[in-house]
Amino acid sequence: MTASARVGLVVVSHSRQLAAGVVEVAAQMAPQVAVLPVGGTADGGIGTDPDAVSRALSAADSGAGAAVLYDLGSAGMAAELAAETAADPDAVLVVDAPLVEGAVAAAVAAQSGAGLATVAEAARSAAAAGPTAVPAEPPREQPAVAGGPTSAEVLLTNEVGLHARPAALLARTVAELDARVVVRYGGHQADAASVLALMGLGAGRGARVAVTASGPQAEEAIRRVRGLAERNFEE
Amino acid sequence: MGCAEKDVADAVRAAAGVVRRHRDELVNLDRPIGDADHGENLGRGFAAVVAALDAGVPSSPGGVLEVVAKTLISTVGGAAGPLYGTGFLRAARAVGAAEELDAATVAAALRAALDGVVARGGAQLGDKTVVDALAPAVAAAESAAGGGADVAGVLRAAADAAAEGAESTVPLVARKGRASYLGERSAGHLDPGARSASLLLRAFADHAAGSAG
């Protein structure tokens, strides 16, 4: 594990219990990420406390910045206020994302060592992140036999398959390229840019997944995905 | 004839009294279209503001406005905290270190407050929010200041326009805030935020008129 700082997360909710619950779920995916809950008013009622958000931001930022997710209207405003008054406003991003899915996606991205902008994007794109059924008639560019320059069948030999960290690594690898990559497994497909969708495929150790790429860097994308799998996702 | 820090602090205390007396009204306005906490939240916030001013009045009108802003942000707990807090904070910045507020400065402070509320909440005129009271109030205040009104005249014009603006929210369908979840069912209700803004401006205007008289 690298010693470098990871992006921290702050979850702001009107309810103390809701914030704590979201943090519980997200933190399970990211043991080395500071994921801090801020819920309710100072006197324990329903509402938001910008001062508490400020304190959580200071605690969550260990040098790589912090992303804030929130539940409803005034929680977002409290987060914006706290971000503006942070010691370094550039080190804070308030992210408009679905709270639970966004927090999980952001935590996984942060755990993998992604930067603040990537963590925020992971949260934002978590909205429609689940895998979808493969269309009955596959697109024509998908070759019937795997192994073409823009597609590959990849055997997952690493311990956990396309779970949290490997999925995040794959999503980051693909994100660097000008290519759209789709992973198919068990009758479902996932956009490889989405950590949650990849995880939703349920492709574990020993699974063979079909990877297809399109776009100017499609071949490079396939090369890199194969490389990742061959290196067991650097486990 | 201007308005020094003590006058601003007294106007804020007067506004806190108005908020306290209208607590139940604001709660009841918020119940059908919101979360029934506006009166309680604002009451708690202004009670804390009075306590902060009791502990010591800052040495400039801008300083007083800043204390109001920071206290509301820390204590209100609902959307009114960041919204009014940002409004008072921008107003404080607009008046800067001025020792007394004249009519033009008051109008400029109201304009800055409106801009802050819009920046924070993203609401436009007609969304059934506090902006529907504040925007016409600012226009009226600027018009009055431009026409040579004194501070009391500017605030009276603002309060009159805010009251009318608040009433105009009744038939509107909410597009921002908790009420927006109700869609068409939000029509037929006075917006609590617009009402509280109207009450605050009326309190400031009444206090200024009393001081001048």
Short mmCIF file of C-alpha atoms in Angstrom, two decimals:
data_model
loop_
_atom_site.label_atom_id
_atom_site.label_comp_id
_atom_site.label_asym_id
_atom_site.label_seq_id
_atom_site.Cartn_x
_atom_site.Cartn_y
_atom_site.Cartn_z
CA MET A 1 0.00 0.00 0.00
CA THR A 2 1.18 3.46 -0.81
CA ALA A 3 1.72 5.90 1.99
CA SER A 4 0.46 8.85 -0.03
CA ALA A 5 -2.65 10.67 1.16
CA ARG A 6 -6.08 9.63 -0.07
CA VAL A 7 -9.00 11.90 -0.82
CA GLY A 8 -11.34 12.12 2.17
CA LEU A 9 -15.15 12.06 2.13
CA VAL A 10 -17.74 13.95 4.16
CA VAL A 11 -21.38 12.84 4.10
CA VAL A 12 -23.83 15.58 5.11
CA SER A 13 -27.40 14.68 5.97
CA HIS A 14 -30.32 16.26 7.81
CA SER A 15 -30.29 13.18 10.04
CA ARG A 16 -27.45 11.99 12.23
CA GLN A 17 -28.49 8.38 11.72
CA LEU A 18 -28.74 8.69 7.95
CA ALA A 19 -25.26 10.22 7.70
CA ALA A 20 -23.85 7.50 9.97
CA GLY A 21 -25.55 4.76 7.94
CA VAL A 22 -24.26 6.02 4.61
CA VAL A 23 -20.77 6.27 6.06
CA GLU A 24 -21.04 2.73 7.42
CA VAL A 25 -21.83 1.37 3.95
CA ALA A 26 -19.24 3.46 2.10
CA ALA A 27 -16.41 2.96 4.58
CA GLN A 28 -16.74 -0.82 4.30
CA MET A 29 -15.49 -0.46 0.71
CA ALA A 30 -12.62 1.82 1.63
CA PRO A 31 -10.78 0.89 4.81
CA GLN A 32 -8.07 3.49 4.28
CA VAL A 33 -10.28 6.43 3.39
CA ALA A 34 -11.48 8.97 5.95
CA VAL A 35 -15.27 8.92 5.52
CA LEU A 36 -16.91 11.22 8.05
CA PRO A 37 -20.62 11.72 8.84
CA VAL A 38 -22.22 15.07 9.59
CA GLY A 39 -25.90 14.77 10.45
CA GLY A 40 -28.48 16.84 12.27
CA THR A 41 -28.23 20.14 14.08
CA ALA A 42 -25.90 20.97 16.94
CA ASP A 43 -28.67 20.16 19.44
CA GLY A 44 -29.45 16.79 17.87
CA GLY A 45 -32.48 17.82 15.82
CA ILE A 46 -33.15 17.36 12.12
CA GLY A 47 -31.22 19.87 10.03
CA THR A 48 -27.72 20.82 9.03
CA ASP A 49 -24.85 22.57 10.78
CA PRO A 50 -22.32 24.28 8.48
CA ASP A 51 -19.81 24.61 11.33
CA ALA A 52 -19.84 20.84 11.83
CA VAL A 53 -19.27 20.38 8.08
CA SER A 54 -16.26 22.70 8.33
CA ARG A 55 -14.78 20.67 11.16
CA ALA A 56 -15.35 17.41 9.28
CA LEU A 57 -13.69 18.82 6.17
CA SER A 58 -10.57 19.69 8.14
CA ALA A 59 -10.48 16.20 9.61
CA ALA A 60 -11.14 14.41 6.30
CA ASP A 61 -8.51 16.24 4.25
CA SER A 62 -5.15 14.62 4.85
CA GLY A 63 -3.49 16.40 1.95
CA ALA A 64 -5.33 15.08 -1.11
CA GLY A 65 -8.49 17.12 -0.58
CA ALA A 66 -12.01 16.13 0.37
CA ALA A 67 -15.31 15.56 -1.43
CA VAL A 68 -18.65 16.36 0.21
CA LEU A 69 -21.89 14.52 -0.56
CA TYR A 70 -25.26 15.64 0.80
CA ASP A 71 -28.87 14.56 0.99
CA LEU A 72 -31.24 17.51 0.49
CA GLY A 73 -31.30 21.25 -0.30
CA SER A 74 -30.00 22.94 2.83
CA ALA A 75 -27.38 20.22 3.38
CA GLY A 76 -25.96 21.19 -0.01
CA MET A 77 -26.00 24.85 0.96
CA ALA A 78 -24.31 24.10 4.27
CA ALA A 79 -21.67 22.12 2.37
CA GLU A 80 -21.10 24.96 -0.12
CA LEU A 81 -20.74 27.44 2.72
CA ALA A 82 -18.24 25.24 4.52
CA ALA A 83 -16.31 24.65 1.30
CA GLU A 84 -16.04 28.39 0.58
CA THR A 85 -14.68 29.07 4.03
CA ALA A 86 -12.26 26.10 4.07
CA ALA A 87 -8.56 26.83 4.55
CA ASP A 88 -8.01 25.83 0.92
CA PRO A 89 -11.31 26.05 -1.01
CA ASP A 90 -9.66 24.36 -4.01
CA ALA A 91 -9.11 21.24 -1.93
CA VAL A 92 -12.87 20.75 -1.45
CA LEU A 93 -15.47 19.64 -3.96
CA VAL A 94 -19.18 19.62 -3.15
CA VAL A 95 -20.63 16.87 -5.31
CA ASP A 96 -24.23 16.67 -6.50
CA ALA A 97 -24.70 12.91 -6.63
CA PRO A 98 -27.07 10.21 -5.40
CA LEU A 99 -26.10 9.93 -1.75
CA VAL A 100 -25.66 6.21 -1.15
CA GLU A 101 -24.42 5.13 -4.57
CA GLY A 102 -22.31 8.27 -4.87
CA ALA A 103 -20.69 7.77 -1.48
CA VAL A 104 -19.84 4.15 -2.28
CA ALA A 105 -18.45 5.01 -5.72
CA ALA A 106 -16.44 7.92 -4.30
CA ALA A 107 -15.10 5.80 -1.45
CA VAL A 108 -13.98 3.06 -3.83
CA ALA A 109 -12.32 5.60 -6.11
CA ALA A 110 -10.60 7.28 -3.15
CA GLN A 111 -9.42 3.94 -1.82
CA SER A 112 -7.80 3.22 -5.18
CA GLY A 113 -5.79 6.41 -4.88
CA ALA A 114 -7.70 8.52 -7.40
CA GLY A 115 -7.43 12.31 -7.24
CA LEU A 116 -10.18 14.65 -6.04
CA ALA A 117 -11.66 15.34 -9.49
CA THR A 118 -11.84 11.63 -10.32
CA VAL A 119 -13.42 10.81 -6.97
CA ALA A 120 -16.06 13.48 -7.54
CA GLU A 121 -16.75 12.20 -11.05
CA ALA A 122 -17.10 8.66 -9.74
CA ALA A 123 -19.82 9.90 -7.38
CA ARG A 124 -21.62 11.92 -10.05
CA SER A 125 -21.68 9.08 -12.54
CA ALA A 126 -23.03 6.66 -9.93
CA ALA A 127 -26.63 7.66 -10.68
CA ALA A 128 -27.39 5.18 -13.45
CA ALA A 129 -24.48 2.96 -12.65
CA GLY A 130 -25.94 -0.49 -12.44
CA PRO A 131 -25.18 -3.06 -15.10
CA THR A 132 -27.79 -3.45 -17.83
CA ALA A 133 -28.95 -6.50 -19.70
CA VAL A 134 -27.00 -7.17 -22.86
CA PRO A 135 -29.20 -6.21 -25.83
CA ALA A 136 -30.82 -9.25 -27.48
CA GLU A 137 -29.03 -8.46 -30.70
CA PRO A 138 -25.41 -7.53 -29.97
CA PRO A 139 -24.01 -4.53 -31.84
CA ARG A 140 -22.33 -5.52 -35.08
CA GLU A 141 -18.86 -4.26 -34.15
CA GLN A 142 -18.71 -6.94 -31.49
CA PRO A 143 -16.99 -9.90 -33.15
CA ALA A 144 -18.54 -13.30 -32.55
CA VAL A 145 -15.15 -14.65 -31.57
CA ALA A 146 -13.14 -12.74 -28.98
CA GLY A 147 -9.58 -11.72 -29.71
CA GLY A 148 -9.96 -9.00 -32.32
CA PRO A 149 -7.99 -5.80 -31.87
CA THR A 150 -10.92 -3.97 -30.24
CA SER A 151 -12.30 -6.82 -28.20
CA ALA A 152 -11.01 -9.51 -25.93
CA GLU A 153 -12.11 -12.29 -23.67
CA VAL A 154 -10.41 -11.79 -20.36
CA LEU A 155 -10.02 -14.40 -17.64
CA LEU A 156 -10.06 -12.99 -14.12
CA THR A 157 -7.45 -14.84 -12.10
CA ASN A 158 -7.08 -12.37 -9.26
CA GLU A 159 -8.48 -13.08 -5.80
CA VAL A 160 -11.67 -10.99 -5.88
CA GLY A 161 -12.43 -10.61 -9.60
CA LEU A 162 -13.96 -7.30 -10.64
CA HIS A 163 -14.70 -6.18 -7.11
CA ALA A 164 -14.00 -2.83 -5.47
CA ARG A 165 -10.31 -2.13 -5.97
CA PRO A 166 -9.80 -3.96 -9.28
CA ALA A 167 -13.00 -2.39 -10.64
CA ALA A 168 -11.74 1.04 -9.63
CA LEU A 169 -8.37 0.34 -11.22
CA LEU A 170 -10.02 -0.76 -14.46
CA ALA A 171 -12.30 2.31 -14.49
CA ARG A 172 -9.35 4.63 -13.95
CA THR A 173 -7.28 2.93 -16.63
CA VAL A 174 -10.08 3.31 -19.14
CA ALA A 175 -10.82 6.88 -18.09
CA GLU A 176 -7.37 7.97 -19.26
CA LEU A 177 -8.13 6.92 -22.84
CA ASP A 178 -10.31 8.22 -25.62
CA ALA A 179 -12.31 5.03 -25.85
CA ARG A 180 -15.62 3.65 -24.70
CA VAL A 181 -15.19 0.25 -23.12
CA VAL A 182 -17.97 -2.18 -22.33
CA VAL A 183 -17.57 -5.27 -20.17
CA ARG A 184 -20.06 -8.12 -20.58
CA TYR A 185 -20.58 -10.99 -18.18
CA GLY A 186 -23.45 -13.32 -17.39
CA GLY A 187 -25.96 -11.68 -19.71
CA HIS A 188 -25.24 -8.17 -18.39
CA GLN A 189 -23.00 -5.38 -19.57
CA ALA A 190 -21.33 -2.48 -17.81
CA ASP A 191 -19.69 0.70 -18.97
CA ALA A 192 -16.11 0.27 -17.78
CA ALA A 193 -16.01 3.92 -16.73
CA SER A 194 -18.41 3.09 -13.90
CA VAL A 195 -16.94 1.36 -10.88
CA LEU A 196 -20.38 0.50 -9.53
CA ALA A 197 -21.56 -0.98 -12.82
CA LEU A 198 -18.43 -3.13 -13.06
CA MET A 199 -18.94 -4.37 -9.51
CA GLY A 200 -22.60 -5.02 -10.28
CA LEU A 201 -21.64 -7.59 -12.92
CA GLY A 202 -20.62 -9.92 -10.13
CA ALA A 203 -17.66 -11.23 -12.10
CA GLY A 204 -15.57 -13.08 -9.54
CA ARG A 205 -12.37 -15.07 -9.64
CA GLY A 206 -12.32 -17.45 -12.60
CA ALA A 207 -14.91 -15.49 -14.57
CA ARG A 208 -14.38 -14.90 -18.29
CA VAL A 209 -15.58 -11.43 -19.24
CA ALA A 210 -15.96 -10.07 -22.76
CA VAL A 211 -14.44 -6.64 -23.23
CA THR A 212 -15.19 -4.51 -26.28
CA ALA A 213 -13.89 -1.05 -27.03
CA SER A 214 -14.72 1.64 -29.53
CA GLY A 215 -13.23 5.03 -30.27
CA PRO A 216 -9.80 6.27 -31.38
CA GLN A 217 -7.90 4.46 -28.61
CA ALA A 218 -9.95 1.27 -28.60
CA GLU A 219 -6.97 -0.98 -29.30
CA GLU A 220 -4.89 0.62 -26.57
CA ALA A 221 -7.79 0.19 -24.17
CA ILE A 222 -7.99 -3.52 -24.88
CA ARG A 223 -4.23 -3.84 -24.51
CA ARG A 224 -4.31 -2.18 -21.12
CA VAL A 225 -7.30 -4.15 -19.83
CA ARG A 226 -5.60 -7.41 -20.81
CA GLY A 227 -2.42 -6.22 -19.11
CA LEU A 228 -4.30 -5.44 -15.90
CA ALA A 229 -5.91 -8.87 -15.84
CA GLU A 230 -2.60 -10.60 -16.60
CA ARG A 231 -1.00 -8.75 -13.69
CA ASN A 232 -3.93 -9.83 -11.45
CA PHE A 233 -4.93 -6.17 -11.10
CA GLU A 234 -1.73 -5.63 -9.19
CA GLU A 235 -3.02 -7.51 -6.18
CA MET B 1 -28.51 61.51 9.11
CA GLY B 2 -27.10 58.00 9.11
CA CYS B 3 -27.37 54.75 10.88
CA ALA B 4 -24.54 53.72 13.24
CA GLU B 5 -23.70 50.31 14.69
CA LYS B 6 -25.99 50.81 17.66
CA ASP B 7 -28.93 51.62 15.37
CA VAL B 8 -28.25 48.52 13.27
CA ALA B 9 -27.97 46.36 16.38
CA ASP B 10 -31.25 47.77 17.75
CA ALA B 11 -32.97 47.16 14.40
CA VAL B 12 -31.75 43.55 14.50
CA ARG B 13 -33.08 43.15 18.07
CA ALA B 14 -36.41 44.52 16.91
CA ALA B 15 -36.41 42.03 14.04
CA ALA B 16 -35.64 39.22 16.49
CA GLY B 17 -38.73 40.25 18.48
CA VAL B 18 -40.86 40.17 15.34
CA VAL B 19 -39.56 36.71 14.44
CA ARG B 20 -40.37 35.52 17.96
CA ARG B 21 -43.92 36.89 17.81
CA HIS B 22 -44.51 35.37 14.36
CA ARG B 23 -42.92 32.02 15.17
CA ASP B 24 -46.19 30.05 15.07
CA GLU B 25 -47.36 31.82 11.93
CA LEU B 26 -44.14 30.83 10.12
CA VAL B 27 -44.38 27.26 11.41
CA ASN B 28 -47.96 27.03 10.18
CA LEU B 29 -47.06 28.44 6.77
CA ASP B 30 -44.25 25.90 6.49
CA ARG B 31 -46.36 22.93 7.58
CA PRO B 32 -48.40 22.25 4.42
CA ILE B 33 -45.58 22.84 1.91
CA GLY B 34 -42.36 22.35 3.89
CA ASP B 35 -41.11 20.72 7.04
CA ALA B 36 -42.82 22.99 9.59
CA ASP B 37 -39.56 24.21 11.05
CA HIS B 38 -39.06 27.68 9.55
CA GLY B 39 -40.48 29.58 12.54
CA GLU B 40 -38.61 27.48 15.05
CA ASN B 41 -35.32 27.58 13.12
CA LEU B 42 -35.42 31.32 12.53
CA GLY B 43 -36.53 31.92 16.12
CA ARG B 44 -33.59 29.93 17.44
CA GLY B 45 -31.22 31.76 15.09
CA PHE B 46 -32.36 35.26 16.04
CA ALA B 47 -32.40 34.40 19.74
CA ALA B 48 -28.74 33.44 19.34
CA VAL B 49 -28.11 36.70 17.45
CA VAL B 50 -29.56 38.72 20.34
CA ALA B 51 -27.38 36.76 22.77
CA ALA B 52 -24.32 37.50 20.63
CA LEU B 53 -25.16 41.22 20.52
CA ASP B 54 -25.79 41.21 24.28
CA ALA B 55 -22.26 39.90 24.69
CA GLY B 56 -20.92 42.90 22.78
CA VAL B 57 -21.90 45.08 19.84
CA PRO B 58 -19.19 45.27 17.16
CA SER B 59 -17.78 48.71 16.41
CA SER B 60 -19.28 49.18 12.94
CA PRO B 61 -22.58 48.51 11.17
CA GLY B 62 -20.80 46.01 8.94
CA GLY B 63 -19.46 44.25 12.02
CA VAL B 64 -22.99 43.91 13.39
CA LEU B 65 -24.23 42.46 10.10
CA GLU B 66 -21.34 39.99 10.12
CA VAL B 67 -22.22 38.76 13.62
CA VAL B 68 -25.82 38.30 12.48
CA ALA B 69 -24.60 36.31 9.45
CA LYS B 70 -22.24 34.01 11.31
CA THR B 71 -24.68 33.39 14.14
CA LEU B 72 -27.53 32.52 11.78
CA ILE B 73 -25.27 30.17 9.81
CA SER B 74 -24.24 28.38 13.01
CA THR B 75 -27.61 28.11 14.69
CA VAL B 76 -30.56 28.06 12.27
CA GLY B 77 -30.14 24.47 11.05
CA GLY B 78 -32.42 24.74 7.99
CA ALA B 79 -32.10 26.31 4.58
CA ALA B 80 -32.74 29.74 6.11
CA GLY B 81 -29.35 29.52 7.84
CA PRO B 82 -27.13 29.42 4.76
CA LEU B 83 -29.53 31.67 2.83
CA TYR B 84 -30.02 34.50 5.33
CA GLY B 85 -26.47 33.97 6.57
CA THR B 86 -25.05 34.50 3.11
CA GLY B 87 -27.36 37.48 2.58
CA PHE B 88 -26.23 39.22 5.78
CA LEU B 89 -22.60 38.33 5.05
CA ARG B 90 -22.75 39.91 1.59
CA ALA B 91 -24.52 42.94 3.06
CA ALA B 92 -21.73 43.24 5.64
CA ARG B 93 -19.13 43.17 2.87
CA ALA B 94 -21.08 45.75 0.86
CA VAL B 95 -21.08 48.29 3.70
CA GLY B 96 -17.43 47.57 4.53
CA ALA B 97 -15.97 49.70 7.27
CA ALA B 98 -18.49 52.54 6.93
CA GLU B 99 -19.21 54.10 10.34
CA GLU B 100 -22.74 55.08 9.37
CA LEU B 101 -25.11 53.74 6.75
CA ASP B 102 -26.80 56.25 4.47
CA ALA B 103 -29.70 55.56 2.13
CA ALA B 104 -27.52 54.60 -0.83
CA THR B 105 -25.45 52.20 1.31
CA VAL B 106 -28.57 50.54 2.68
CA ALA B 107 -29.86 50.02 -0.86
CA ALA B 108 -26.47 48.63 -1.92
CA ALA B 109 -26.43 46.30 1.09
CA LEU B 110 -29.87 44.98 0.19
CA ARG B 111 -28.74 44.42 -3.40
CA ALA B 112 -25.68 42.50 -2.18
CA ALA B 113 -27.85 40.42 0.14
CA LEU B 114 -30.19 39.49 -2.70
CA ASP B 115 -27.26 38.55 -4.93
CA GLY B 116 -25.89 36.36 -2.13
CA VAL B 117 -29.20 34.59 -1.57
CA VAL B 118 -29.54 33.94 -5.30
CA ALA B 119 -25.96 32.66 -5.53
CA ARG B 120 -26.48 30.33 -2.55
CA GLY B 121 -29.89 28.94 -3.35
CA GLY B 122 -30.05 29.27 -7.12
CA ALA B 123 -33.66 30.48 -7.08
CA GLN B 124 -35.06 32.85 -9.68
CA LEU B 125 -37.99 35.23 -9.44
CA GLY B 126 -41.22 33.22 -9.54
CA ASP B 127 -39.79 30.04 -7.98
CA LYS B 128 -41.89 30.66 -4.81
CA THR B 129 -38.99 31.48 -2.51
CA VAL B 130 -37.53 34.29 -0.43
CA VAL B 131 -36.31 35.79 -3.71
CA ASP B 132 -39.89 36.72 -4.64
CA ALA B 133 -39.94 39.09 -1.66
CA LEU B 134 -36.33 40.27 -1.76
CA ALA B 135 -36.01 41.04 -5.47
CA PRO B 136 -38.86 43.58 -5.63
CA ALA B 137 -37.72 44.97 -2.27
CA VAL B 138 -34.26 45.68 -3.64
CA ALA B 139 -35.64 47.31 -6.77
CA ALA B 140 -37.90 49.53 -4.66
CA ALA B 141 -35.06 50.39 -2.28
CA GLU B 142 -32.78 51.42 -5.12
CA SER B 143 -35.52 53.47 -6.69
CA ALA B 144 -36.25 55.22 -3.38
CA ALA B 145 -32.57 55.90 -2.71
CA GLY B 146 -32.18 57.26 -6.21
CA GLY B 147 -35.16 59.54 -5.60
CA GLY B 148 -33.57 61.07 -2.53
CA ALA B 149 -35.30 59.10 0.25
CA ASP B 150 -33.60 58.78 3.65
CA VAL B 151 -32.74 55.44 5.30
CA ALA B 152 -36.23 55.08 6.77
CA GLY B 153 -37.77 55.87 3.38
CA VAL B 154 -35.60 53.32 1.62
CA LEU B 155 -36.46 50.62 4.13
CA ARG B 156 -40.18 51.50 3.99
CA ALA B 157 -40.15 51.15 0.20
CA ALA B 158 -38.33 47.83 0.52
CA ALA B 159 -40.76 46.52 3.15
CA ASP B 160 -43.82 47.55 1.14
CA ALA B 161 -42.49 45.84 -1.99
CA ALA B 162 -41.47 42.75 -0.02
CA ALA B 163 -44.95 42.40 1.46
CA GLU B 164 -46.47 42.60 -2.00
CA GLY B 165 -43.85 40.19 -3.35
CA ALA B 166 -44.53 37.70 -0.57
CA GLU B 167 -48.26 37.78 -1.29
CA SER B 168 -47.48 37.13 -4.96
CA THR B 169 -46.07 33.70 -4.00
CA VAL B 170 -49.52 32.35 -3.03
CA PRO B 171 -50.62 31.13 -6.49
CA LEU B 172 -47.13 30.06 -7.54
CA VAL B 173 -45.93 26.48 -7.95
CA ALA B 174 -42.66 25.97 -6.05
CA ARG B 175 -39.58 25.21 -8.12
CA LYS B 176 -36.99 25.31 -5.34
CA GLY B 177 -36.73 23.95 -1.83
CA ARG B 178 -38.74 21.33 0.00
CA ALA B 179 -42.04 22.68 -1.37
CA SER B 180 -40.94 21.86 -4.92
CA TYR B 181 -41.47 18.16 -4.17
CA LEU B 182 -45.20 18.90 -3.96
CA GLY B 183 -45.38 20.22 -7.52
CA GLU B 184 -48.82 21.69 -8.33
CA ARG B 185 -50.00 21.07 -4.77
CA SER B 186 -47.68 23.82 -3.55
CA ALA B 187 -49.95 26.42 -5.22
CA GLY B 188 -52.36 28.24 -2.91
CA HIS B 189 -49.88 28.66 -0.05
CA LEU B 190 -47.83 31.68 1.00
CA ASP B 191 -44.12 30.88 0.90
CA PRO B 192 -42.74 30.97 4.47
CA GLY B 193 -39.33 32.28 3.37
CA ALA B 194 -40.85 35.14 1.43
CA ARG B 195 -43.03 35.90 4.45
CA SER B 196 -40.09 35.94 6.87
CA ALA B 197 -38.09 38.23 4.56
CA SER B 198 -41.06 40.56 4.42
CA LEU B 199 -41.34 40.51 8.24
CA LEU B 200 -37.64 41.27 8.69
CA LEU B 201 -37.71 44.22 6.30
CA ARG B 202 -40.88 45.56 7.96
CA ALA B 203 -39.16 45.33 11.34
CA PHE B 204 -36.13 47.24 10.04
CA ALA B 205 -38.37 49.86 8.42
CA ASP B 206 -40.51 50.33 11.53
CA HIS B 207 -37.41 50.66 13.67
CA ALA B 208 -35.84 53.19 11.31
CA ALA B 209 -39.09 55.21 11.22
CA GLY B 210 -39.24 55.16 15.03
CA SER B 211 -35.62 56.25 15.37
CA ALA B 212 -36.06 59.05 12.86
CA GLY B 213 -39.27 60.27 14.51
#
